[in-house]
Amino acid sequence: MAVTPTLPPDDATVKEYYASGAWQAQTIYDIVVAHCAERPDAPAVTDSFRSYAWRELVGLVDAFAADLARRGVERGDTIFVGAPNRIETIIALLAASRDGFVCCPSPHRNHTISEIADMCARASCAVYIHQPGHGADADGDEILPLIRAIPSLRHVYELAADSAGDPFGGFSGQPAAPASGNPDLVTYLAFTSGSTGKPKGVMHSDNSQLVAARGIAGAWGFGSDTVTLSLSPFSHNLGCGTLWTSLVAGGAFVLHDWPRGESLLDRIAAAGVTYLVGVPTHAMDLLAELKARGIERYGQLKSFRVSAAACPEHVAADLFDCGIPVQKGYGMTETNGHQYSLPGDSRDLIIGTSGVCCPGYDLCIFDANDPDRALPAGEAGLVAGKGASLMPGYFEDRAATLASMNNRGWFLTGDLGTLDENGYLRLTGRKKELIVRGGHNINPNLLEDLALRHDAIDLVAAIPVPDDRLGERACMAVMFEPGRSVTAAEMIAHLAAEGLSRYDMPEFWLPLADIPLMPNGKMEKLEIIRRVRDGAVTPEPITPA
C-alpha cells in the first residue's frame, strides 16, 4: 500500500525549494554512500557492543534491502520497528530511503501492545521488526499474534534480546538491486504522542527531514569530527532528526542503548561525544550529575541541543554557566526541529528564546483569535510555520491536515509566542493548554517554570480542574526531589517571591509519587487530568493566606 501525501507542495513550490537549495536531489541513503566513498573505514555508528564503519553500514542496508525485495516488499510498503534504540532501526530507516519504503519507528516501550498493533493495522504494516518484551505491557512475544493477523503483513523479523550479534542475525542470499529512492517520496511515518487525542500519522520525505538537519549542521559547524549522541529514542522525531544531523555532518553517531542508571558523564567521555541532544529532563539529569561530582565547568561538549519540551529558564542558565554551549531547540513532528540557538548567542538569548529558524523554513505570529491576521514583531500570538521542512500531511487524514492550516497556507502549531526583529522565537505557552479562569488566561508554562526554581521540586505540571462558576481553576501537580518536600503555602510564597501575579496563583495542590511522561519526554498532562476526573487522585484546595 502506497503512503500518499494528503497535502503535497505544488510543482511551483517544489521548484522553489530546489532552486533555493533547501531541497536537493540526494536521499539520506545517498549521503551515507557518499561518506562511504570518502572514508569507508571511519566510524559511522557505535553501540554498546561494536562500531560500524561507513562501508559496513552501507553493506548492511543493502543486504536488508535485498532481503526485503526477496520477501516481496515493494516501494510504499510500511516497515514498523517494535524495538528500542539499536542498529537495526537505523538500517531500516536507511533502507526506506534507499528504495522508497516507509519506515515507522514510532512504537515505544511506553506504548501498550494494543496501541502498537493499532498503529500497524492503520498503516497496513508489511514488515514488523520485533524485539521480545517491547511495549508497556509486554513480557515476550505477546504482540506477534496481533501483528501476524494484519492482512498486509509479509514478514516479521525477530531480533535477539540485545545487539551483541550480527544485525538481524545476518543475511544471506541475492545481492541488492541498484538503489531506487527518491528524496521527494514519503519514507518516514511517525505517529504523534496523542497528547490531544488519537495519534495522527505524520508523513515526511527525505527532503523535508533534511532541511533542519542541514541547517543545524551548517550553523554549528558540525563535520566528520563531530560525535553525536541523542538521548531521545528513534520513536521520537527528535531522535531521528539527530540521526539525520549526524549523517549530514559525517561524524560518528552513538546509539543510546545502555540501561537506565548508568552514568551519562562516563558514557559521554568514553565515546568522545561532542554533540548531545535531549529533552529538559535529560539536561536536569546531566546538571545533577555534574553537581554530585563537584564539576563547575564542563568543556567536553561543543553543543547540547535541548528540545521537544519547554526548557525551564533556570536549566538553560545552569547549563550556560557550566560552560556548555546550549542549543535551545523547537519544532514538532510535523515541522521537524527547525529552530535552534546559534553559536555565540548571549546568555539572555539562550535562556529566553528558542533561537532562529533554519534556512528554507519561516515562522509568523498570528492573532490567536483570528489565525489569518499576522502580527508585527514583538506581539504575542499563535506560532505558525511554512516551508521546506513541513510535512506533506497527516496519513490518510486530509481533513486534519487542512484543519492544521490557516487560510493563508501556514501550519498552526498551537503554541503561543513572539518573534523579535531578528527572528528569535520566544515561547509563552500553548493555546490548548491555557487555563481559562473566568475569562482570565493563566499560562501553565509560567507556573511550571517558576515552581521548578524551588529546589524541592523535581517535576511539576500545571493543569486545569473544572469549576462550576469560573469554568477552570489552576492546579499544581508536583513531584518532589528525593527526601525533599514543600507545602502548598510554602509554594505560594515561593511563587509570589518569584513575581507571579496573585491572579495566576494555583488554587489546588496535588503532590504525586510520579508524573507520567510521554515517549517524547513531555509530561503526560492528560493522564493526570484523567486520574483527577476518575477520582484516582484528589487535588487539595489551597487556602488563601
XYZ file of C-alpha atoms in Angstrom:
545
model
C 0.000 0.000 0.000
C 1.478 3.337 -1.048
C 1.616 6.101 1.554
C 0.320 9.171 -0.255
C 0.788 12.794 0.841
C -2.505 14.422 1.814
C -1.260 17.959 1.173
C 1.838 17.796 -1.058
C 3.544 21.015 -2.177
C 2.591 22.060 -5.690
C 5.072 21.929 -8.569
C 5.958 25.616 -8.323
C 6.736 25.293 -4.615
C 8.872 22.196 -5.191
C 10.863 24.077 -7.855
C 11.317 26.933 -5.405
C 12.613 24.554 -2.723
C 15.136 23.059 -5.139
C 16.202 26.436 -6.517
C 16.918 27.717 -3.000
C 18.892 24.607 -2.067
C 16.505 23.713 0.746
C 15.707 20.514 -1.146
C 18.375 18.599 -3.035
C 18.494 15.661 -5.430
C 20.008 13.424 -2.782
C 18.410 10.855 -0.480
C 19.600 10.198 3.060
C 20.960 6.884 1.777
C 22.911 8.774 -0.904
C 24.541 10.864 1.838
C 25.664 7.702 3.610
C 27.043 6.248 0.367
C 28.995 9.469 -0.245
C 30.624 9.245 3.194
C 31.421 5.603 2.476
C 33.202 6.555 -0.748
C 35.259 9.247 1.006
C 36.055 7.500 4.311
C 34.951 3.863 4.111
C 36.653 2.751 7.332
C 35.742 5.757 9.515
C 33.168 5.061 12.258
C 29.548 5.766 11.298
C 27.561 4.239 14.180
C 28.662 2.964 17.576
C 26.589 0.957 20.037
C 27.428 -0.738 23.338
C 28.877 -3.767 21.535
C 30.770 -2.529 18.484
C 31.422 0.232 15.992
C 30.213 0.117 12.381
C 32.271 1.793 9.664
C 30.579 3.549 6.756
C 31.283 0.614 4.408
C 29.761 -1.793 6.921
C 26.690 0.376 7.339
C 26.111 0.593 3.583
C 26.616 -3.176 3.289
C 24.041 -3.867 5.998
C 21.484 -1.524 4.445
C 21.983 -3.087 1.005
C 21.656 -6.595 2.434
C 18.467 -5.705 4.280
C 17.012 -4.069 1.168
C 17.778 -7.231 -0.820
C 16.100 -9.371 1.826
C 13.009 -7.166 1.744
C 12.832 -7.460 -2.035
C 13.140 -11.244 -1.776
C 10.114 -11.246 0.510
C 8.042 -9.196 -1.925
C 8.192 -5.855 -0.106
C 7.627 -3.019 -2.550
C 8.021 0.742 -2.733
C 5.465 2.426 -0.466
C 5.124 -0.576 1.863
C 5.445 0.189 5.572
C 8.111 -1.132 7.931
C 7.388 -0.846 11.656
C 10.127 -1.087 14.275
C 8.995 -2.505 17.614
C 12.336 -2.322 19.364
C 14.360 0.097 21.488
C 17.338 2.002 20.111
C 19.523 -0.411 18.178
C 21.406 -0.649 14.887
C 18.501 -2.440 13.160
C 16.367 0.721 13.426
C 18.996 2.758 11.599
C 19.285 0.062 8.930
C 15.512 0.041 8.413
C 15.325 3.844 8.169
C 18.115 3.911 5.600
C 16.607 1.043 3.605
C 13.384 3.069 3.367
C 15.401 5.974 1.998
C 17.259 3.654 -0.389
C 14.250 2.087 -2.074
C 11.174 4.132 -1.202
C 9.766 2.057 1.641
C 8.098 3.868 4.529
C 9.641 3.306 7.938
C 7.708 3.921 11.149
C 9.880 3.807 14.295
C 7.039 5.135 16.487
C 6.335 2.025 18.637
C 7.815 2.964 22.012
C 8.355 0.890 25.126
C 5.691 3.064 26.821
C 3.067 2.050 24.245
C 0.845 -0.898 25.061
C 0.611 -3.943 22.817
C -2.823 -2.887 21.591
C -1.600 0.640 20.790
C 1.318 -0.698 18.747
C -0.904 -3.187 16.931
C -3.380 -0.403 16.142
C -0.635 1.732 14.571
C 0.485 -1.204 12.455
C -3.043 -2.036 11.302
C -3.867 1.581 10.454
C -0.838 1.849 8.165
C -1.078 -1.643 6.609
C 2.162 -2.911 8.116
C 4.125 -5.047 5.641
C 7.184 -5.700 7.824
C 7.449 -5.749 11.604
C 10.808 -5.686 13.388
C 10.289 -7.219 16.818
C 12.311 -7.355 19.995
C 10.730 -9.518 22.709
C 9.223 -7.580 25.591
C 8.931 -4.274 23.722
C 5.857 -2.452 24.977
C 4.490 -1.249 28.287
C 2.558 -4.460 28.996
C 4.779 -6.899 27.077
C 6.861 -9.654 28.633
C 7.815 -11.517 25.479
C 6.143 -12.107 22.132
C 2.533 -11.302 23.060
C 2.172 -8.814 20.214
C 3.085 -11.234 17.428
C -0.356 -12.873 17.001
C -1.867 -9.390 16.571
C 0.780 -8.403 14.042
C 0.506 -11.655 12.088
C -3.251 -11.133 11.801
C -2.736 -7.938 9.751
C -3.629 -8.837 6.125
C -0.866 -6.719 4.583
C 1.937 -8.352 6.599
C 4.714 -10.024 4.625
C 7.339 -10.771 7.252
C 8.318 -10.408 10.921
C 11.998 -10.022 11.770
C 12.510 -11.385 15.277
C 15.527 -9.851 16.970
C 17.640 -11.145 19.810
C 17.239 -9.570 23.224
C 20.327 -7.415 22.657
C 22.507 -6.204 19.785
C 25.567 -8.293 20.600
C 25.282 -10.426 17.452
C 25.027 -9.584 13.781
C 22.166 -7.195 12.923
C 19.019 -9.166 12.033
C 21.030 -12.322 12.748
C 22.913 -11.872 9.475
C 21.830 -12.044 5.843
C 22.468 -14.428 3.012
C 21.116 -14.516 -0.483
C 20.850 -12.331 -3.544
C 22.730 -9.054 -3.931
C 20.747 -5.838 -3.745
C 19.375 -4.214 -6.862
C 20.522 -0.648 -7.558
C 19.035 1.917 -5.179
C 15.725 3.350 -6.406
C 14.974 6.016 -3.816
C 13.630 9.483 -4.470
C 14.169 12.300 -1.925
C 10.644 13.598 -2.524
C 8.876 10.328 -1.675
C 7.320 9.734 1.732
C 9.781 7.462 3.546
C 9.035 8.235 7.199
C 5.837 7.862 9.183
C 5.574 8.924 12.818
C 2.521 8.693 14.988
C 2.283 11.678 17.301
C 2.203 11.093 21.025
C -1.514 11.758 21.174
C -1.436 14.470 23.838
C -4.605 15.917 22.304
C -6.412 12.704 21.327
C -5.915 9.754 18.954
C -2.392 9.825 17.498
C -2.119 11.214 13.975
C 0.341 9.797 11.470
C 2.836 12.421 10.310
C 4.475 11.802 6.934
C 7.843 13.085 5.751
C 10.107 12.717 2.746
C 13.895 12.598 2.915
C 13.969 16.174 1.693
C 11.574 17.535 4.284
C 13.587 15.819 7.039
C 16.968 17.030 5.820
C 16.136 20.756 5.850
C 16.562 21.179 9.607
C 19.445 18.692 9.748
C 21.427 20.668 7.194
C 20.563 23.912 8.938
C 21.783 22.759 12.355
C 24.922 21.097 10.995
C 25.788 24.191 8.984
C 25.060 26.734 11.709
C 27.100 24.872 14.307
C 29.935 23.818 12.005
C 29.440 20.082 12.520
C 31.643 17.816 10.432
C 33.368 14.444 10.334
C 34.929 15.092 13.760
C 31.526 15.589 15.429
C 30.472 12.684 17.643
C 26.715 12.786 18.234
C 24.598 11.233 20.967
C 20.809 11.512 21.130
C 19.247 10.713 24.490
C 15.849 10.771 22.789
C 14.822 7.469 21.168
C 14.140 6.910 17.488
C 10.478 6.519 18.410
C 10.511 10.310 18.827
C 11.157 12.693 15.941
C 13.951 14.368 17.914
C 15.899 11.106 17.922
C 15.559 10.619 14.165
C 16.287 14.279 13.472
C 19.507 13.990 15.448
C 20.495 10.930 13.409
C 19.934 12.890 10.179
C 22.061 15.758 11.506
C 24.855 13.324 12.335
C 24.650 11.716 8.892
C 24.768 15.126 7.195
C 27.824 16.059 9.277
C 29.560 12.760 8.559
C 30.762 12.045 12.091
C 30.026 9.071 14.323
C 26.569 8.550 15.830
C 26.465 6.950 19.279
C 23.416 4.798 19.996
C 21.828 5.375 23.405
C 21.250 1.715 24.227
C 22.574 1.355 27.758
C 20.485 0.594 30.852
C 18.924 3.313 32.950
C 21.006 4.397 35.902
C 24.388 4.321 34.191
C 26.486 7.482 34.364
C 25.818 9.835 31.468
C 29.111 11.660 32.050
C 31.056 8.406 31.868
C 29.307 7.380 28.643
C 29.943 10.791 27.055
C 33.617 10.618 27.982
C 34.061 7.023 26.787
C 32.518 7.731 23.383
C 34.090 11.174 22.952
C 30.673 12.771 22.431
C 30.808 16.410 21.328
C 27.161 16.966 20.322
C 24.471 15.936 22.802
C 20.715 16.082 22.220
C 17.915 15.540 24.707
C 14.826 16.881 26.431
C 14.846 19.157 29.502
C 14.708 16.202 31.907
C 17.951 14.930 30.361
C 19.500 18.360 30.924
C 18.405 18.235 34.561
C 19.964 14.779 34.940
C 23.252 15.988 33.460
C 23.321 19.008 35.759
C 22.571 16.816 38.775
C 25.477 14.505 37.929
C 27.833 17.450 37.418
C 26.787 18.844 40.785
C 27.210 15.473 42.513
C 30.773 15.234 41.188
C 31.605 18.809 42.107
C 32.183 19.807 38.479
C 31.566 23.530 37.997
C 32.865 23.860 34.420
C 32.359 21.198 31.754
C 34.177 21.508 28.448
C 33.512 18.155 26.758
C 30.542 19.275 24.664
C 30.618 21.606 21.682
C 26.803 21.806 21.710
C 23.874 20.492 23.753
C 20.532 20.739 21.977
C 17.653 20.833 24.465
C 14.338 20.446 22.686
C 10.963 18.625 22.459
C 9.538 20.386 25.535
C 9.824 23.845 27.031
C 13.186 24.165 28.774
C 12.884 25.986 32.117
C 14.945 29.161 32.102
C 16.971 28.172 35.159
C 18.005 24.893 33.479
C 19.290 26.697 30.380
C 21.045 29.206 32.638
C 22.735 26.481 34.667
C 23.971 24.734 31.505
C 25.337 28.005 30.156
C 27.040 28.836 33.454
C 28.731 25.394 33.421
C 30.349 26.311 30.126
C 28.111 24.105 27.996
C 27.186 25.691 24.629
C 23.396 25.460 24.790
C 21.377 24.977 21.623
C 17.793 25.632 22.641
C 15.575 23.939 20.088
C 11.991 23.977 18.942
C 9.956 22.067 16.429
C 7.242 19.482 16.066
C 6.991 16.112 14.379
C 5.030 17.946 11.674
C 7.771 20.542 11.085
C 11.000 18.850 12.260
C 13.457 20.644 14.560
C 13.683 23.858 12.562
C 14.573 26.193 15.420
C 17.944 26.486 17.165
C 20.159 28.851 19.109
C 23.296 29.991 17.316
C 26.903 29.663 18.475
C 27.836 32.811 20.320
C 24.297 33.758 21.313
C 24.173 35.732 24.540
C 23.139 34.183 27.834
C 19.868 36.143 27.755
C 19.014 34.965 24.226
C 19.730 31.345 25.102
C 17.745 31.447 28.328
C 14.765 33.340 26.986
C 14.330 32.180 23.390
C 14.270 29.090 21.183
C 16.651 30.571 18.647
C 16.120 31.220 14.949
C 14.678 29.305 12.009
C 16.722 27.150 9.672
C 17.091 28.254 6.023
C 14.108 27.070 3.996
C 11.514 27.463 6.740
C 9.735 30.556 8.018
C 7.759 31.480 11.114
C 4.988 34.018 11.530
C 2.898 35.038 14.536
C -0.872 35.243 14.046
C -3.649 36.542 16.230
C -4.740 33.643 18.450
C -8.370 34.677 17.984
C -8.037 35.397 14.256
C -5.421 32.981 12.870
C -5.397 34.653 9.462
C -4.242 38.033 10.844
C -0.462 38.303 11.058
C 1.002 40.252 13.954
C 4.038 42.542 13.934
C 7.356 41.694 15.606
C 7.137 41.608 19.372
C 3.406 40.933 19.650
C 2.337 37.672 21.249
C 0.156 35.286 19.319
C -0.101 31.893 17.667
C 3.130 30.491 16.222
C 2.790 29.299 12.622
C 5.267 27.961 10.084
C 5.643 27.372 6.379
C 8.366 25.971 4.181
C 10.504 23.082 3.034
C 10.637 21.129 6.328
C 6.855 20.965 6.729
C 5.170 17.577 6.489
C 3.217 16.746 3.320
C 0.204 15.987 5.516
C -1.270 13.581 8.032
C -1.535 9.962 6.981
C -4.959 9.257 5.402
C -6.430 12.303 7.134
C -6.801 15.203 4.736
C -9.412 16.831 6.992
C -6.975 17.003 9.915
C -4.275 18.263 7.571
C -6.454 21.109 6.294
C -7.622 21.911 9.825
C -3.995 22.388 10.883
C -3.511 25.217 8.365
C -4.867 28.747 8.238
C -6.377 30.196 5.072
C -3.009 31.634 4.060
C -1.272 28.247 3.991
C 0.570 28.480 7.319
C 0.754 25.491 9.662
C -0.687 26.422 13.062
C 1.438 24.885 15.810
C -0.920 25.587 18.701
C 1.982 27.209 20.565
C 1.952 30.832 21.666
C 4.932 33.125 21.376
C 6.612 36.193 19.954
C 9.204 36.840 17.260
C 11.652 39.688 17.668
C 13.056 41.781 14.837
C 15.998 39.371 14.454
C 13.792 36.299 14.139
C 14.330 34.872 17.624
C 11.324 32.946 18.899
C 10.175 33.298 22.494
C 7.547 30.726 23.505
C 4.982 31.803 26.065
C 2.615 28.831 26.261
C 0.273 26.611 24.337
C -3.177 27.738 23.238
C -4.884 24.454 24.078
C -3.195 24.264 27.491
C -4.163 27.722 28.680
C -6.162 27.550 31.884
C -9.132 29.866 31.461
C -10.364 31.048 34.851
C -13.473 33.153 34.472
C -12.187 34.592 31.189
C -8.656 35.162 32.514
C -5.940 33.166 30.756
C -3.382 31.508 33.034
C -0.198 30.302 31.338
C 0.772 26.855 32.721
C 4.327 27.158 31.354
C 4.958 30.184 33.537
C 3.626 28.439 36.631
C 5.802 25.398 35.947
C 8.930 27.398 35.216
C 8.650 29.396 38.446
C 7.815 26.333 40.542
C 10.860 24.465 39.204
C 13.082 27.172 40.678
C 12.282 25.721 44.110
C 14.967 23.179 44.935
C 12.468 20.688 46.402
C 10.638 20.251 43.088
C 11.657 17.568 40.603
C 8.751 17.827 38.132
C 5.641 19.995 38.052
C 2.558 20.097 35.833
C 0.032 22.918 35.938
C -3.366 21.538 34.922
C -6.955 22.801 34.926
C -9.593 21.464 37.273
C -13.248 22.131 36.397
C -15.198 24.744 38.306
C -18.957 25.322 38.010
C -18.690 29.103 38.324
C -15.349 30.014 36.774
C -15.017 27.193 34.261
C -11.489 26.232 35.326
C -9.060 26.762 38.170
C -5.335 26.085 38.209
C -3.984 23.009 39.953
C -0.283 22.400 40.530
C 0.717 18.716 40.406
C 4.187 18.234 41.841
C 6.766 15.501 42.248
C 9.397 16.162 44.889
C 13.127 15.598 44.777
C 14.113 12.518 46.821
C 13.995 13.301 50.511
C 12.547 16.783 49.966
C 9.075 18.310 50.180
C 7.336 21.660 50.270
C 3.867 22.630 51.458
C 1.280 24.367 49.330
C 1.622 27.508 51.447
C 5.393 27.480 51.024
C 4.985 27.099 47.252
C 2.571 30.030 47.075
C 5.097 32.138 48.994
C 7.841 30.997 46.598
C 5.760 31.871 43.521
C 4.968 35.294 44.966
C 8.652 35.908 45.623
C 9.373 34.973 42.006
C 6.932 37.635 40.842
C 3.838 35.630 39.912
C 0.653 37.674 39.893
C -1.880 36.778 42.564
C -4.408 36.364 39.738
C -2.316 33.498 38.284
C -1.742 31.574 41.522
C -2.703 27.888 41.646
C -5.771 27.160 43.729
C -5.271 23.405 44.073
C -2.257 21.351 45.171
C -1.565 17.768 44.068
C 1.607 16.007 45.298
C 2.256 12.847 43.224
C 4.647 9.947 43.607
C 5.266 10.151 39.868
C 4.377 12.421 36.985
C 3.909 10.315 33.834
C 5.969 11.148 30.763
C 5.104 10.547 27.139
C 7.605 8.767 24.844
C 8.931 12.158 23.688
C 9.796 13.219 27.234
C 6.916 15.630 27.670
C 4.694 15.387 30.723
C 1.513 13.454 30.033
C -0.867 16.020 31.470
C -3.952 14.320 30.041
C -3.176 11.271 32.164
C -3.012 13.413 35.321
C -6.281 15.083 34.353
C -7.830 11.652 33.786
C -6.707 10.475 37.209
C -8.297 13.535 38.790
C -11.502 13.049 36.797
C -11.721 9.370 37.726
C -11.067 10.037 41.400
C -7.757 8.159 41.488
C -6.132 11.289 42.945
C -7.725 14.287 44.635
C -6.278 17.803 44.495
C -6.228 19.694 47.788
C -7.722 23.196 47.820
C -5.148 25.831 48.708
C -6.425 28.048 51.492
C -5.660 31.730 50.786
C -3.266 33.254 53.289
